[in-house]
XYZ file of C-alpha atoms in Angstrom:
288
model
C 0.000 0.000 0.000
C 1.277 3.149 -1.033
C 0.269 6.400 0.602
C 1.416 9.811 1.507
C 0.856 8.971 5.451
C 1.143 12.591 6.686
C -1.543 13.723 4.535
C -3.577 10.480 4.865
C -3.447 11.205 8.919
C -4.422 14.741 8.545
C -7.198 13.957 6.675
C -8.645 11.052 8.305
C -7.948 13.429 11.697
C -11.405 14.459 11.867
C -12.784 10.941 12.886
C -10.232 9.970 15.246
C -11.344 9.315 19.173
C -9.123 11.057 21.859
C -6.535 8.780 21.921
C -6.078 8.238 18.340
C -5.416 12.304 17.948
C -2.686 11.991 20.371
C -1.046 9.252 18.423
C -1.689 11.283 15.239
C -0.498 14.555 16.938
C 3.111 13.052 17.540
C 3.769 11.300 14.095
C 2.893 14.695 12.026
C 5.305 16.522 14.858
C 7.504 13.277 15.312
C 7.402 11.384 12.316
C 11.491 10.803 11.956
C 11.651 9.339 15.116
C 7.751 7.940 15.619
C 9.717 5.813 12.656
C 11.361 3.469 13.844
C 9.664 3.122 17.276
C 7.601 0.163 18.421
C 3.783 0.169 18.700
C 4.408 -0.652 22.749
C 7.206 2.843 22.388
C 5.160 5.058 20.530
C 1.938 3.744 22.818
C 4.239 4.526 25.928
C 5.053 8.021 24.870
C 2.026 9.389 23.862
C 0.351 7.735 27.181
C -2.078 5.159 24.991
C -2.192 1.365 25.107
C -0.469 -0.630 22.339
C -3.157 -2.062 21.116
C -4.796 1.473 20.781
C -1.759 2.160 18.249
C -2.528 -0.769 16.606
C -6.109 -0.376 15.838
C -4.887 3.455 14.721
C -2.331 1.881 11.991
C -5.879 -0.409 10.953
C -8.328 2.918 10.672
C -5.445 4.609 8.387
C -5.987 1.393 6.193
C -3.025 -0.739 7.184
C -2.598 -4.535 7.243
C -0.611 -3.598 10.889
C 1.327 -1.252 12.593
C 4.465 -2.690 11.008
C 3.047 -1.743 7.448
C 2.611 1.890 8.596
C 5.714 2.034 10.430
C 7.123 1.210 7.160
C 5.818 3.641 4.938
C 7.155 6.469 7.346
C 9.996 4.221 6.992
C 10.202 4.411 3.457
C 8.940 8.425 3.360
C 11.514 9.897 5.850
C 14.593 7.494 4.913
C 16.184 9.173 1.449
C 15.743 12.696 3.657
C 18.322 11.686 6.972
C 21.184 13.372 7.885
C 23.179 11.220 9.779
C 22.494 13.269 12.809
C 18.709 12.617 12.611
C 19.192 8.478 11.625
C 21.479 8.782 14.895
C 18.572 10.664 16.699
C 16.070 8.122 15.410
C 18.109 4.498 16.183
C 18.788 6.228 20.119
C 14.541 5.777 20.144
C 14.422 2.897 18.145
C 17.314 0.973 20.384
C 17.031 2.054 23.553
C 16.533 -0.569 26.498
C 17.531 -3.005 24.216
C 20.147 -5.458 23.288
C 21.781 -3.983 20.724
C 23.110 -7.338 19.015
C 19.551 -8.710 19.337
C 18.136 -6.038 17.718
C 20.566 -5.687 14.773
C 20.478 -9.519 13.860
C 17.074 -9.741 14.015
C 16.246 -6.986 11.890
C 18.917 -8.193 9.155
C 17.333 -11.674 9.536
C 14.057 -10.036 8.996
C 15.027 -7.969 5.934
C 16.833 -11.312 4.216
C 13.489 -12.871 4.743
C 11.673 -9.923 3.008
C 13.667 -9.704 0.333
C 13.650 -13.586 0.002
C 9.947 -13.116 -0.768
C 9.375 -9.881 -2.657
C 12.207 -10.699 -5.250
C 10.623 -11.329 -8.822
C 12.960 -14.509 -9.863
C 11.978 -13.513 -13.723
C 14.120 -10.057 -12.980
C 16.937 -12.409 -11.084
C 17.001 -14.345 -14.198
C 16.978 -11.894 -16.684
C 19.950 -10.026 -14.807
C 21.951 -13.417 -15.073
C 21.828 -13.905 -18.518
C 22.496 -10.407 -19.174
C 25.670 -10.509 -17.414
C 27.002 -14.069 -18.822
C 25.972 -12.758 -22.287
C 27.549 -9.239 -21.971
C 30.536 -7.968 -23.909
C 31.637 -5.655 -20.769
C 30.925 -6.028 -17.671
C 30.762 -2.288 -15.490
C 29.707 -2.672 -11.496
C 29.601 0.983 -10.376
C 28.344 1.428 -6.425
C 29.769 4.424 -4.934
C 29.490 5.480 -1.291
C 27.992 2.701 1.435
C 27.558 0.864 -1.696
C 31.252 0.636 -2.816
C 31.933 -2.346 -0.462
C 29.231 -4.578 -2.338
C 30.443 -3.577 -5.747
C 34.208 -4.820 -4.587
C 32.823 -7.772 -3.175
C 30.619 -8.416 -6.635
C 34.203 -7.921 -8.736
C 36.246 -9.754 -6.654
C 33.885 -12.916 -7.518
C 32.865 -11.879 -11.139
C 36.733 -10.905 -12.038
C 36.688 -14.937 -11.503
C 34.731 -16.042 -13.776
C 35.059 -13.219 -16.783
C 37.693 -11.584 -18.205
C 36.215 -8.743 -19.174
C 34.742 -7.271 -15.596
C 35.318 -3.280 -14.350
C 35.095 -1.807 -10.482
C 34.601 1.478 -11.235
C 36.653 3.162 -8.196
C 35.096 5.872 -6.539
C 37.640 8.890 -7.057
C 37.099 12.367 -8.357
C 33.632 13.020 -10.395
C 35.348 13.280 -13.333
C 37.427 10.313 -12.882
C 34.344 8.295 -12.111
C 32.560 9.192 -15.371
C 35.982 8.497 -17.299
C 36.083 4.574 -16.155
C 32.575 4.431 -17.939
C 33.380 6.520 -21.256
C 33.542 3.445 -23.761
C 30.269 1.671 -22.347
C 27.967 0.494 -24.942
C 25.526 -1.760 -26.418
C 26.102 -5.163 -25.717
C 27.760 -4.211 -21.840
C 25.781 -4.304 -18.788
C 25.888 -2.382 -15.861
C 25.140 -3.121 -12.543
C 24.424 -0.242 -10.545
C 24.209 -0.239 -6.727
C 22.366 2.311 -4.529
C 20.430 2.440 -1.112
C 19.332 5.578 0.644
C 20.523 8.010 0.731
C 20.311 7.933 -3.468
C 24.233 8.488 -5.627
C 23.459 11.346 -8.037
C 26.610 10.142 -9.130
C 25.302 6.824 -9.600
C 21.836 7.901 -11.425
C 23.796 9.965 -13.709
C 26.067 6.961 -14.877
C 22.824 4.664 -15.086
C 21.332 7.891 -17.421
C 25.036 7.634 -19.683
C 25.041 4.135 -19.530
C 21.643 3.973 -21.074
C 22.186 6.776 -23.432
C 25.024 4.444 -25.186
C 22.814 1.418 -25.406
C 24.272 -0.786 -22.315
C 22.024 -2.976 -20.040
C 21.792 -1.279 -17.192
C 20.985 -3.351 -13.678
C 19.927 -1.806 -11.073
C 20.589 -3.520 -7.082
C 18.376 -0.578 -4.692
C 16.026 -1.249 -2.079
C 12.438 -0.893 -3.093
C 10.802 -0.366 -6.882
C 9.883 3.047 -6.198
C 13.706 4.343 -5.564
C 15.423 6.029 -8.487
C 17.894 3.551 -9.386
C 14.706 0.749 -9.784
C 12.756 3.383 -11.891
C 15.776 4.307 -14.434
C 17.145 0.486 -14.640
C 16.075 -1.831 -17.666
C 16.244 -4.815 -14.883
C 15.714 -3.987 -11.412
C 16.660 -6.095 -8.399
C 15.310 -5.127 -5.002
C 16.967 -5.810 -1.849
C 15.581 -4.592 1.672
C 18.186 -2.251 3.443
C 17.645 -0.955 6.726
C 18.852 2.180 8.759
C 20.973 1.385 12.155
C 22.045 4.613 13.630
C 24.322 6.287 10.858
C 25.269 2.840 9.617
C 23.471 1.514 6.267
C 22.544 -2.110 6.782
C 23.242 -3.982 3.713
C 23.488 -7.459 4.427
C 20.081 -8.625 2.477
C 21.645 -6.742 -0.473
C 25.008 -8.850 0.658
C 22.905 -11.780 0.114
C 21.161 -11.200 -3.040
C 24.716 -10.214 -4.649
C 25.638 -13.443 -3.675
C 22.875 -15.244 -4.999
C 23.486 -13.571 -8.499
C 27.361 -14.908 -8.159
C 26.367 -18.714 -7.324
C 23.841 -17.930 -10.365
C 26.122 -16.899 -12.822
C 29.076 -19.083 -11.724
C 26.007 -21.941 -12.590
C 25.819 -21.177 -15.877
C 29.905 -21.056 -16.495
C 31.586 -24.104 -18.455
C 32.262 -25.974 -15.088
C 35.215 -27.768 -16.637
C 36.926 -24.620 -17.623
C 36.026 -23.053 -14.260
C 37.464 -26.034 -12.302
C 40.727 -26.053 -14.351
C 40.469 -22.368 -14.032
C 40.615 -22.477 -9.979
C 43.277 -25.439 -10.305
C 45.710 -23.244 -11.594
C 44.566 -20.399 -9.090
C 45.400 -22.950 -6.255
C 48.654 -23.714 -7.804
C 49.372 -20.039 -8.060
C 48.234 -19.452 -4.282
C 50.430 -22.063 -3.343
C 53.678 -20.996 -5.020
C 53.378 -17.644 -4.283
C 52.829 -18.528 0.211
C 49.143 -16.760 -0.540
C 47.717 -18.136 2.246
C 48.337 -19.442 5.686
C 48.744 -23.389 5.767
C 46.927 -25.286 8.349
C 47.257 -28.837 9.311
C 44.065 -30.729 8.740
């Protein structure tokens, strides 16, 4: 369900009982922190039962009060300083265990992702990227530690595979100059939005290439300007970006792809790697 929540709230206000103004009163004045708070937080602050915030998230329409926690979520996130999203996680976190709370919430955006992620756009993305000429991963920012990962693996299995490395602007835009039709790229982005990134997607495009875009939900910008978007759920703890559910769904598009290599070429490929790892003291022996 897709709304604008403030201005769903304020005009739905009119029928709300006592309690159910107070609740509304603090998201419009609140709504960065009312967030990422719990139905029993936000019921505690504004001095109503949880189950009264409940039944308020059902009269705006929602399945729950997760759903409409989610779509201030999903409204406020892209706008954050790092301040604010350190402002927001202090309510969201506090009296808490702090590794529960992270793991759980990665476990719970794997799990989300697992479900919304249409396997004809997975599939379409790997044979775009075994078939492709080129091979361009460009994630800048947060995002840069994904694309490395994505390279390391892909640089693998094809020969022809480019990190762009996040240096000056124009530098950027110079390690994409010769992109064209028949190359794909895969372009990684989670709140808050590259304009560097959208702006190579728009060049990318412009010369003909697949573009791939790896972003968090199908209404971001990098999901509306790619020819094949992937969705993975991110979530916000404190200033951090939490990325492991797009961790995951990077690495389900390696095992993919690797899948679809000649297996005897990639085994003799990794022979001689070993070999080479082993000559060259690469890594640290162990007894078995």
């Amino acid at each position: 369900m897709e709304k604008d929540i403030l201005a769903l709230i304020e005009k739905e206000s009119t029928g709300f009982s006592k309690s159910q103004r107070k609740i509304a009163s603090f998201i419009l004045e609140n709504y960065d922190k009312a967030a990422f708070m719990t139905a029993s937080r936000l019921g505690n602050t504004v001095g109503v039962s949880e189950s009264t915030v409940v039944r308020f998230a059902a009269e705006l329409g929602y399945d729950g009060y997760p759903e409409m926690r989610k779509a201030l979520q999903d409204m406020i996130r892209n706008c954050l300083t790092s301040v604010q999203r350190i402002e927001a996680a202090r309510g969201l976190l506090e009296n808490e265990d702090i590794l529960t709370a992270v793991l759980n919430s990665d476990i719970e955006q794997i799990r989300i992702t697992m479900d919304e992620t249409n396997r004809e756009d997975f599939n379409s993305a790997v044979n775009a990227i075994v078939n492709a000429k080129h091979i361009y991963i460009f994630g800048l920012r947060s995002s840069a530690a994904i694309a490395s990962f994505m390279g390391f693996y892909f640089n693998f299995l094809f020969e022809n595979v480019r990190v762009v490395n996040e240096n000056s602007v124009s530098e950027v835009f110079e390690q994409i100059l010769r992109i064209g039709e028949g190359d794909v790229m895969l372009a990684l982005s989670f709140p808050r939005y590259s304009k560097r990134t959208i702006k190579a997607m728009r060049y990318a495009k412009d010369r003909c290439a697949t573009v791939i875009g790896i972003t968090d939900n199908k209404n971001s910008p990098i999901a509306k300007l790619a020819d094949i978007p992937l969705c993975a759920r991110s979530d916000m703890v404190s200033f951090v970006d939490s990325l492991v559910a797009p961790l995951s769904l990077v690495n389900a598009l390696i095992v993919a792809v690797s899948s679809m290599a000649q297996e005897n070429e990639l085994q003799t490929d990794f022979a001689r790697l070993e070999a080479m790892w082993s000559e060259y003291d690469v890594y640290e022996k162990t007894d078995l």
